[in-house]
Coordinates of C-alpha atoms (C1' of nucleotides) in Angstrom, one line a residue:
Chain A
M1 CA -214.0 77.5 -88.3
P2 CA -212.2 75.4 -90.7
S3 CA -213.3 74.3 -94.5
N4 CA -215.6 71.8 -94.8
P5 CA -214.2 68.8 -96.9
D6 CA -215.9 67.4 -99.9
P7 CA -218.0 64.4 -99.0
A8 CA -217.2 63.1 -102.4
D9 CA -213.7 62.6 -101.5
H10 CA -214.6 59.6 -99.6
R11 CA -212.6 56.4 -101.2
P12 CA -213.8 53.0 -100.0
G13 CA -211.8 51.7 -97.5
Q14 CA -210.1 54.8 -96.4
V15 CA -211.6 55.4 -93.1
P16 CA -209.6 53.0 -91.0
L17 CA -206.4 54.9 -92.1
L18 CA -208.2 58.3 -91.3
L19 CA -208.7 56.8 -88.0
A20 CA -205.5 56.0 -87.2
I21 CA -204.0 59.4 -88.6
A22 CA -206.6 61.4 -86.4
Y23 CA -205.3 59.2 -83.4
R24 CA -201.9 60.0 -83.8
A25 CA -202.6 63.2 -84.4
M26 CA -204.5 63.7 -80.9
T27 CA -202.0 62.0 -78.9
D28 CA -199.3 64.2 -80.5
H29 CA -201.5 67.1 -79.2
F30 CA -201.6 65.4 -75.8
H31 CA -197.9 64.6 -75.6
S32 CA -197.3 68.1 -76.7
R33 CA -199.0 69.6 -73.9
L34 CA -197.7 67.3 -71.5
A35 CA -194.2 68.6 -72.4
E36 CA -195.5 72.1 -72.1
L37 CA -196.2 71.4 -68.7
G38 CA -192.9 69.8 -68.2
R39 CA -194.2 66.2 -67.5
E40 CA -192.3 63.1 -67.9
P41 CA -193.1 61.5 -71.2
L42 CA -195.0 58.7 -70.4
R43 CA -195.7 56.4 -72.5
P44 CA -199.5 55.1 -73.5
A45 CA -198.8 51.7 -71.7
H46 CA -198.2 53.8 -68.6
G47 CA -201.6 55.7 -69.2
Y48 CA -203.4 52.5 -69.3
T49 CA -201.7 51.4 -66.2
F50 CA -202.7 54.4 -64.4
R51 CA -206.1 53.9 -65.3
Y52 CA -206.3 50.5 -64.2
L53 CA -204.7 50.8 -60.8
A54 CA -206.9 53.9 -60.1
D55 CA -210.0 51.7 -60.9
H56 CA -208.8 48.6 -59.3
P57 CA -207.4 49.0 -56.0
D58 CA -205.2 46.4 -54.6
A59 CA -204.4 45.0 -57.9
T60 CA -201.5 42.7 -58.5
T61 CA -199.1 42.9 -61.1
V62 CA -200.5 39.6 -62.7
D63 CA -203.8 41.2 -62.8
L64 CA -202.2 44.4 -64.6
A65 CA -200.4 42.3 -67.1
A66 CA -203.7 40.2 -67.7
H67 CA -205.6 43.7 -68.2
L68 CA -203.0 45.1 -70.4
G69 CA -202.3 41.8 -72.3
I70 CA -198.7 41.6 -71.6
T71 CA -196.5 39.1 -69.8
K72 CA -196.2 39.7 -66.0
Q73 CA -192.7 40.1 -66.6
A74 CA -193.2 43.1 -68.9
A75 CA -195.7 44.5 -66.5
S76 CA -193.3 44.3 -63.7
K77 CA -191.0 46.1 -65.3
A78 CA -193.3 48.9 -66.1
V79 CA -194.5 48.8 -62.6
A80 CA -190.8 49.4 -61.6
E81 CA -190.5 52.4 -63.5
L82 CA -193.8 54.2 -62.3
Q83 CA -192.7 53.3 -58.8
D84 CA -189.1 54.8 -59.5
W85 CA -191.3 58.0 -60.5
G86 CA -192.9 58.1 -57.5
Y87 CA -196.2 57.3 -59.2
V88 CA -197.0 53.8 -57.9
Q89 CA -196.3 52.0 -54.3
R90 CA -195.6 48.5 -54.2
R91 CA -196.8 47.0 -51.0
P92 CA -197.7 43.6 -49.2
H93 CA -200.9 42.1 -50.3
P94 CA -203.5 42.3 -47.3
V95 CA -203.9 38.6 -48.0
D96 CA -201.5 37.0 -50.1
K97 CA -198.1 36.6 -49.1
R98 CA -196.6 36.0 -52.4
A99 CA -198.5 39.0 -53.8
Q100 CA -197.8 42.7 -54.0
S101 CA -200.6 45.4 -53.8
L102 CA -200.3 47.9 -56.2
T103 CA -201.6 51.6 -55.5
L104 CA -201.2 54.8 -57.0
T105 CA -199.5 57.5 -54.8
K106 CA -200.9 61.1 -54.7
R107 CA -198.5 62.0 -57.4
G108 CA -200.1 59.2 -59.3
H109 CA -203.8 60.2 -58.6
E110 CA -202.8 63.7 -60.2
Y111 CA -201.1 62.6 -63.1
V112 CA -204.4 60.7 -63.9
H113 CA -206.4 63.7 -63.3
L114 CA -204.1 66.0 -65.3
A115 CA -204.2 63.6 -68.1
D116 CA -207.9 63.5 -67.9
Q117 CA -208.0 67.2 -68.3
L118 CA -205.6 67.0 -71.3
W119 CA -207.8 64.3 -73.2
A120 CA -210.6 66.3 -72.6
E121 CA -208.8 69.4 -74.2
V122 CA -207.9 67.5 -77.1
E123 CA -211.4 66.4 -77.8
Q124 CA -212.7 70.1 -77.3
R125 CA -210.3 71.0 -80.0
F126 CA -211.4 68.3 -82.2
A127 CA -215.3 69.6 -81.1
E128 CA -214.4 72.8 -82.1
V129 CA -213.4 71.6 -85.8
I130 CA -216.3 69.3 -86.4
G131 CA -219.1 70.8 -84.1
P132 CA -220.1 69.2 -80.7
D133 CA -223.2 67.4 -82.3
R134 CA -220.9 65.8 -84.8
L135 CA -218.4 64.9 -82.1
A136 CA -221.6 63.3 -80.0
A137 CA -222.5 61.4 -83.3
L138 CA -219.0 60.0 -83.6
D139 CA -218.7 59.2 -80.1
Q140 CA -222.0 57.4 -80.1
D141 CA -220.9 55.6 -83.7
L142 CA -217.8 54.3 -82.5
R143 CA -219.2 53.0 -79.3
A144 CA -221.7 50.9 -81.3
Y145 CA -219.0 49.7 -83.5
I146 CA -216.9 48.7 -80.4
D147 CA -219.9 47.3 -78.8
Y148 CA -220.6 45.2 -81.9
V149 CA -217.1 43.8 -82.4
Y150 CA -216.3 43.1 -78.5
G151 CA -220.0 42.9 -76.8
D152 CA -219.1 42.1 -73.3
Q153 CA -215.5 40.8 -74.1
P154 CA -213.1 42.8 -72.7
V155 CA -211.9 45.1 -75.0
P156 CA -208.1 45.1 -76.2
F157 CA -206.6 48.7 -75.1
R158 CA -203.4 48.8 -77.2
P159 CA -203.5 49.9 -80.7
V160 CA -201.4 46.7 -81.6
W161 CA -198.9 48.4 -83.7
Chain B
M1 CA -228.7 46.0 -86.2
P2 CA -226.9 46.6 -83.4
S3 CA -228.3 48.4 -80.0
N4 CA -227.8 51.8 -80.3
P5 CA -225.6 53.1 -77.5
D6 CA -226.8 56.0 -75.1
P7 CA -225.3 59.3 -76.1
A8 CA -225.6 60.3 -72.4
D9 CA -222.6 58.1 -72.0
H10 CA -220.0 60.1 -73.4
R11 CA -217.5 61.3 -71.1
P12 CA -215.2 64.1 -71.7
G13 CA -212.0 63.0 -73.2
Q14 CA -212.9 59.6 -74.1
V15 CA -213.1 60.0 -78.0
P16 CA -209.4 59.9 -78.6
L17 CA -209.4 56.4 -76.8
L18 CA -212.5 55.4 -78.7
L19 CA -210.7 56.0 -82.0
A20 CA -207.9 53.7 -80.9
I21 CA -210.0 51.1 -79.7
A22 CA -212.0 51.3 -83.3
Y23 CA -208.9 51.3 -85.4
R24 CA -207.4 48.4 -83.7
A25 CA -210.8 46.5 -84.0
M26 CA -210.4 47.4 -87.7
T27 CA -207.1 46.3 -88.3
D28 CA -207.7 43.0 -86.2
H29 CA -210.5 42.5 -88.9
F30 CA -208.1 43.2 -91.7
H31 CA -205.7 41.0 -90.5
S32 CA -208.0 37.8 -89.6
R33 CA -209.1 38.4 -93.3
L34 CA -205.5 38.1 -94.5
A35 CA -205.0 34.8 -92.7
E36 CA -208.1 33.6 -93.9
L37 CA -206.6 33.9 -97.2
G38 CA -203.2 32.6 -96.2
R39 CA -201.4 35.3 -97.2
E40 CA -198.3 36.4 -95.0
P41 CA -199.0 38.6 -91.9
L42 CA -197.4 41.6 -93.5
R43 CA -197.0 44.5 -90.8
P44 CA -198.9 47.7 -91.3
A45 CA -195.3 49.4 -92.2
H46 CA -195.3 47.1 -95.4
G47 CA -198.7 48.2 -96.1
Y48 CA -197.6 51.9 -96.2
T49 CA -194.7 50.9 -98.4
F50 CA -196.9 49.3 -100.7
R51 CA -199.2 52.2 -101.3
Y52 CA -196.1 54.7 -101.5
L53 CA -194.1 52.4 -104.1
A54 CA -197.3 52.1 -106.1
D55 CA -197.7 55.8 -106.4
H56 CA -194.1 56.8 -106.7
P57 CA -192.5 54.5 -109.3
D58 CA -188.6 54.6 -109.1
A59 CA -188.7 55.9 -105.7
T60 CA -185.5 54.9 -103.6
T61 CA -185.0 53.5 -100.1
V62 CA -184.3 57.2 -99.2
D63 CA -187.3 58.5 -100.5
L64 CA -189.8 55.6 -98.6
A65 CA -187.8 56.4 -95.5
A66 CA -188.6 59.7 -95.6
H67 CA -192.0 59.3 -96.4
L68 CA -192.5 56.7 -93.6
G69 CA -190.6 58.5 -91.3
I70 CA -187.8 55.8 -90.1
T71 CA -184.4 56.0 -90.9
K72 CA -183.0 54.6 -94.5
Q73 CA -181.7 51.3 -92.6
A74 CA -185.2 50.5 -91.3
A75 CA -186.8 51.1 -94.8
S76 CA -184.1 48.9 -96.4
K77 CA -184.7 45.9 -94.2
A78 CA -188.3 46.3 -94.5
V79 CA -187.7 46.3 -98.7
A80 CA -185.3 43.4 -98.4
E81 CA -187.9 41.4 -96.7
L82 CA -190.7 42.2 -99.4
Q83 CA -188.1 41.8 -101.8
D84 CA -187.5 38.2 -100.6
W85 CA -191.2 37.7 -100.5
G86 CA -191.6 38.8 -104.4
Y87 CA -193.4 41.9 -103.8
V88 CA -190.8 44.5 -104.5
Q89 CA -188.1 44.7 -107.1
R90 CA -184.9 46.4 -106.7
R91 CA -183.1 47.8 -109.8
P92 CA -180.6 50.2 -110.9
H93 CA -181.7 53.7 -110.7
P94 CA -181.9 55.2 -114.2
V95 CA -179.9 58.2 -114.0
D96 CA -178.2 57.9 -110.4
K97 CA -175.8 55.2 -110.2
R98 CA -175.6 55.1 -106.2
A99 CA -179.4 54.6 -106.2
Q100 CA -181.7 51.9 -106.5
S101 CA -185.0 52.1 -108.1
L102 CA -187.9 50.3 -106.2
T103 CA -191.1 49.0 -108.0
L104 CA -193.7 46.7 -107.3
T105 CA -193.7 43.5 -108.9
K106 CA -197.2 42.3 -110.5
R107 CA -197.6 40.2 -107.1
G108 CA -197.0 43.4 -105.0
H109 CA -199.9 45.2 -107.3
E110 CA -202.0 42.5 -106.6
Y111 CA -201.3 42.7 -102.9
V112 CA -202.4 46.4 -103.2
H113 CA -205.2 45.6 -104.9
L114 CA -206.5 42.8 -102.3
A115 CA -205.6 45.0 -99.4
D116 CA -207.9 47.9 -100.8
Q117 CA -210.5 45.3 -101.3
L118 CA -210.2 44.1 -97.5
W119 CA -210.2 47.5 -96.2
A120 CA -213.2 48.4 -98.2
E121 CA -214.9 45.2 -96.5
V122 CA -213.7 46.3 -93.0
E123 CA -215.1 49.8 -93.5
Q124 CA -218.2 48.3 -95.3
R125 CA -218.8 46.5 -91.7
F126 CA -218.5 49.6 -89.7
A127 CA -221.3 50.9 -92.2
E128 CA -223.6 48.4 -91.6
V129 CA -223.4 49.0 -87.8
I130 CA -223.4 53.0 -87.9
G131 CA -225.3 53.5 -91.2
P132 CA -224.0 54.9 -94.5
D133 CA -224.6 58.6 -93.9
R134 CA -223.2 58.4 -90.5
L135 CA -220.2 56.8 -92.0
A136 CA -220.1 59.4 -94.7
A137 CA -220.2 62.1 -92.1
L138 CA -217.3 60.6 -89.6
D139 CA -215.4 60.3 -92.9
Q140 CA -215.8 63.9 -93.7
D141 CA -215.3 64.7 -90.0
L142 CA -212.2 63.1 -89.4
R143 CA -210.6 64.5 -92.6
A144 CA -211.7 68.2 -91.4
Y145 CA -209.8 67.6 -88.2
I146 CA -206.7 66.1 -90.0
D147 CA -206.9 69.0 -92.6
Y148 CA -206.8 71.4 -89.6
V149 CA -204.2 69.9 -87.9
Y150 CA -201.9 69.4 -90.7
G151 CA -203.3 71.5 -93.3
D152 CA -201.0 70.9 -96.4
Q153 CA -197.9 69.5 -94.5
P154 CA -197.2 65.9 -94.6
V155 CA -199.3 63.6 -92.6
P156 CA -197.8 61.2 -90.7
F157 CA -198.5 58.0 -91.3
R158 CA -197.8 55.4 -88.4
P159 CA -200.2 55.5 -85.4
V160 CA -196.8 56.4 -83.5
W161 CA -197.4 54.0 -80.4
Chain C
dG1 C1' -161.8 70.1 -114.8
dT2 C1' -160.8 69.3 -110.2
dG3 C1' -161.4 68.9 -105.1
dA4 C1' -164.9 69.4 -101.4
dA5 C1' -169.2 68.8 -99.5
dG6 C1' -173.4 66.2 -99.7
dT7 C1' -176.3 62.0 -100.9
dG8 C1' -177.9 56.8 -101.6
dG9 C1' -177.0 52.6 -99.8
dT10 C1' -174.8 48.9 -96.5
dC11 C1' -172.5 46.9 -92.1
dA12 C1' -172.4 46.7 -87.4
dA13 C1' -173.5 47.8 -82.6
dG14 C1' -177.2 49.1 -79.2
dC15 C1' -181.6 50.1 -77.1
dG16 C1' -186.5 49.5 -75.6
dG17 C1' -190.2 46.9 -75.1
dG18 C1' -191.3 43.1 -75.1
dT19 C1' -191.0 37.5 -75.2
dT20 C1' -190.0 32.7 -73.5
dG21 C1' -187.8 30.0 -69.6
dA22 C1' -186.6 28.5 -65.3
dC23 C1' -187.0 29.1 -60.8
dT24 C1' -188.5 30.6 -55.3
dA25 C1' -191.8 31.1 -52.4
dT26 C1' -196.4 31.1 -50.9
dA27 C1' -201.4 29.3 -51.6
dC28 C1' -205.0 26.1 -52.3
dC29 C1' -206.9 21.0 -52.9
dT30 C1' -207.6 16.7 -51.2
Chain D
dA1 C1' -198.9 16.2 -45.5
dG2 C1' -198.2 16.1 -50.1
dG3 C1' -199.2 17.5 -54.7
dT4 C1' -200.5 21.3 -58.0
dA5 C1' -201.0 25.9 -58.9
dT6 C1' -199.9 30.9 -58.6
dA7 C1' -197.3 35.8 -57.6
dG8 C1' -193.3 37.2 -58.7
dT9 C1' -188.1 37.7 -60.0
dC10 C1' -183.7 36.7 -63.0
dA11 C1' -181.9 35.9 -67.1
dA12 C1' -181.5 35.2 -71.9
dC13 C1' -183.5 36.3 -76.2
dC14 C1' -186.1 38.7 -80.3
dC15 C1' -187.8 42.4 -83.5
dG16 C1' -187.9 47.2 -84.9
dC17 C1' -186.0 50.4 -84.8
dT18 C1' -181.9 53.6 -83.8
dT19 C1' -177.0 56.0 -84.1
dG20 C1' -172.5 56.0 -86.0
dA21 C1' -169.2 54.6 -89.3
dC22 C1' -168.2 54.0 -93.9
dC23 C1' -168.0 53.4 -99.2
dA24 C1' -169.2 54.8 -104.0
dC25 C1' -171.2 58.1 -106.6
dT26 C1' -173.1 62.9 -107.5
dT27 C1' -172.9 67.7 -107.3
dC28 C1' -171.2 72.3 -106.6
dA29 C1' -168.0 76.0 -106.5
dC30 C1' -164.2 78.0 -108.1

DNA sequence: GTGAAGTGGTCAAGCGGGTTGACTATACCT
DNA sequence: AGGTATAGTCAACCCGCTTGACCACTTCAC
């Protein structure tokens, strides 16, 4: 069990930075686990792409671009990479001859599954440090805030930077 | 008071993403306040630069680069911008004739002060949503985790992306 | 003291992930 | 049928950062 920081060390306005640092630490952890397993160093945008494609079969490049908040050209480029690596397939769209239907390959689905496991691992490590009830509270609080800010609007994914 | 999210909505591994989204929401809030006040749209790297220069008088560009985790060329460019905008001054270094001593101007210090206020505002909004004791707990928990991960090593600032 | 190695800073070129703009082919509306 | 909107591509550019080469000065070994 780690030492417990002094609550009095709070300085007003430091929490946003703490969020960023903690997130950074977690992504570092995630990526180092990924590297240990010998996986391609996929970038965060790829992760969000996977997630979206897994949840939206027959999505098009334009759909994806809208979801990621980038241009269709940029989305197209990302998809091309993922296709080269065998994670995604482009097929003729069932009804629209202009469009392509994007689907995850088996390898793509496996990756999503692995990523889920790794993120859970990372979170678990966090839980070990602060305790499971604190984690639950934190989870709830962050969702409350995100809900408060975005309500039912779509949530921007990428940490902007 | 906002609705309270259901604790049961927790899915293992979602917390890292929630951190990212919440941070993104807060930076958006910060930047929109900045825009309201008619300030230049300084980028996060600039903020960290300010902070560092405020705390380390007579720092050099190389010091700054090391602190930010970027090359000295990139740091130099950032400093040049801030100098153009009147936030930073480059002066001959007191003892090393190769080096330049970087210092914040009065305007630079004012900006730091303003940024502190705005971040505190942002955090305050968060506190209103989740309650002050929850905020204190969250602050403490994040610091515990960051401590656990980095110990006494220097903390990487930038959210990597 | 002097020469060699190290360090602060700049210039220039390149790269990656995004952008805008122009275009083709297909779809939809009236 | 004709006009407008949309999926996708190609090309050029931008921006923040990198690597590499270099100069001026500093530090170290002897």
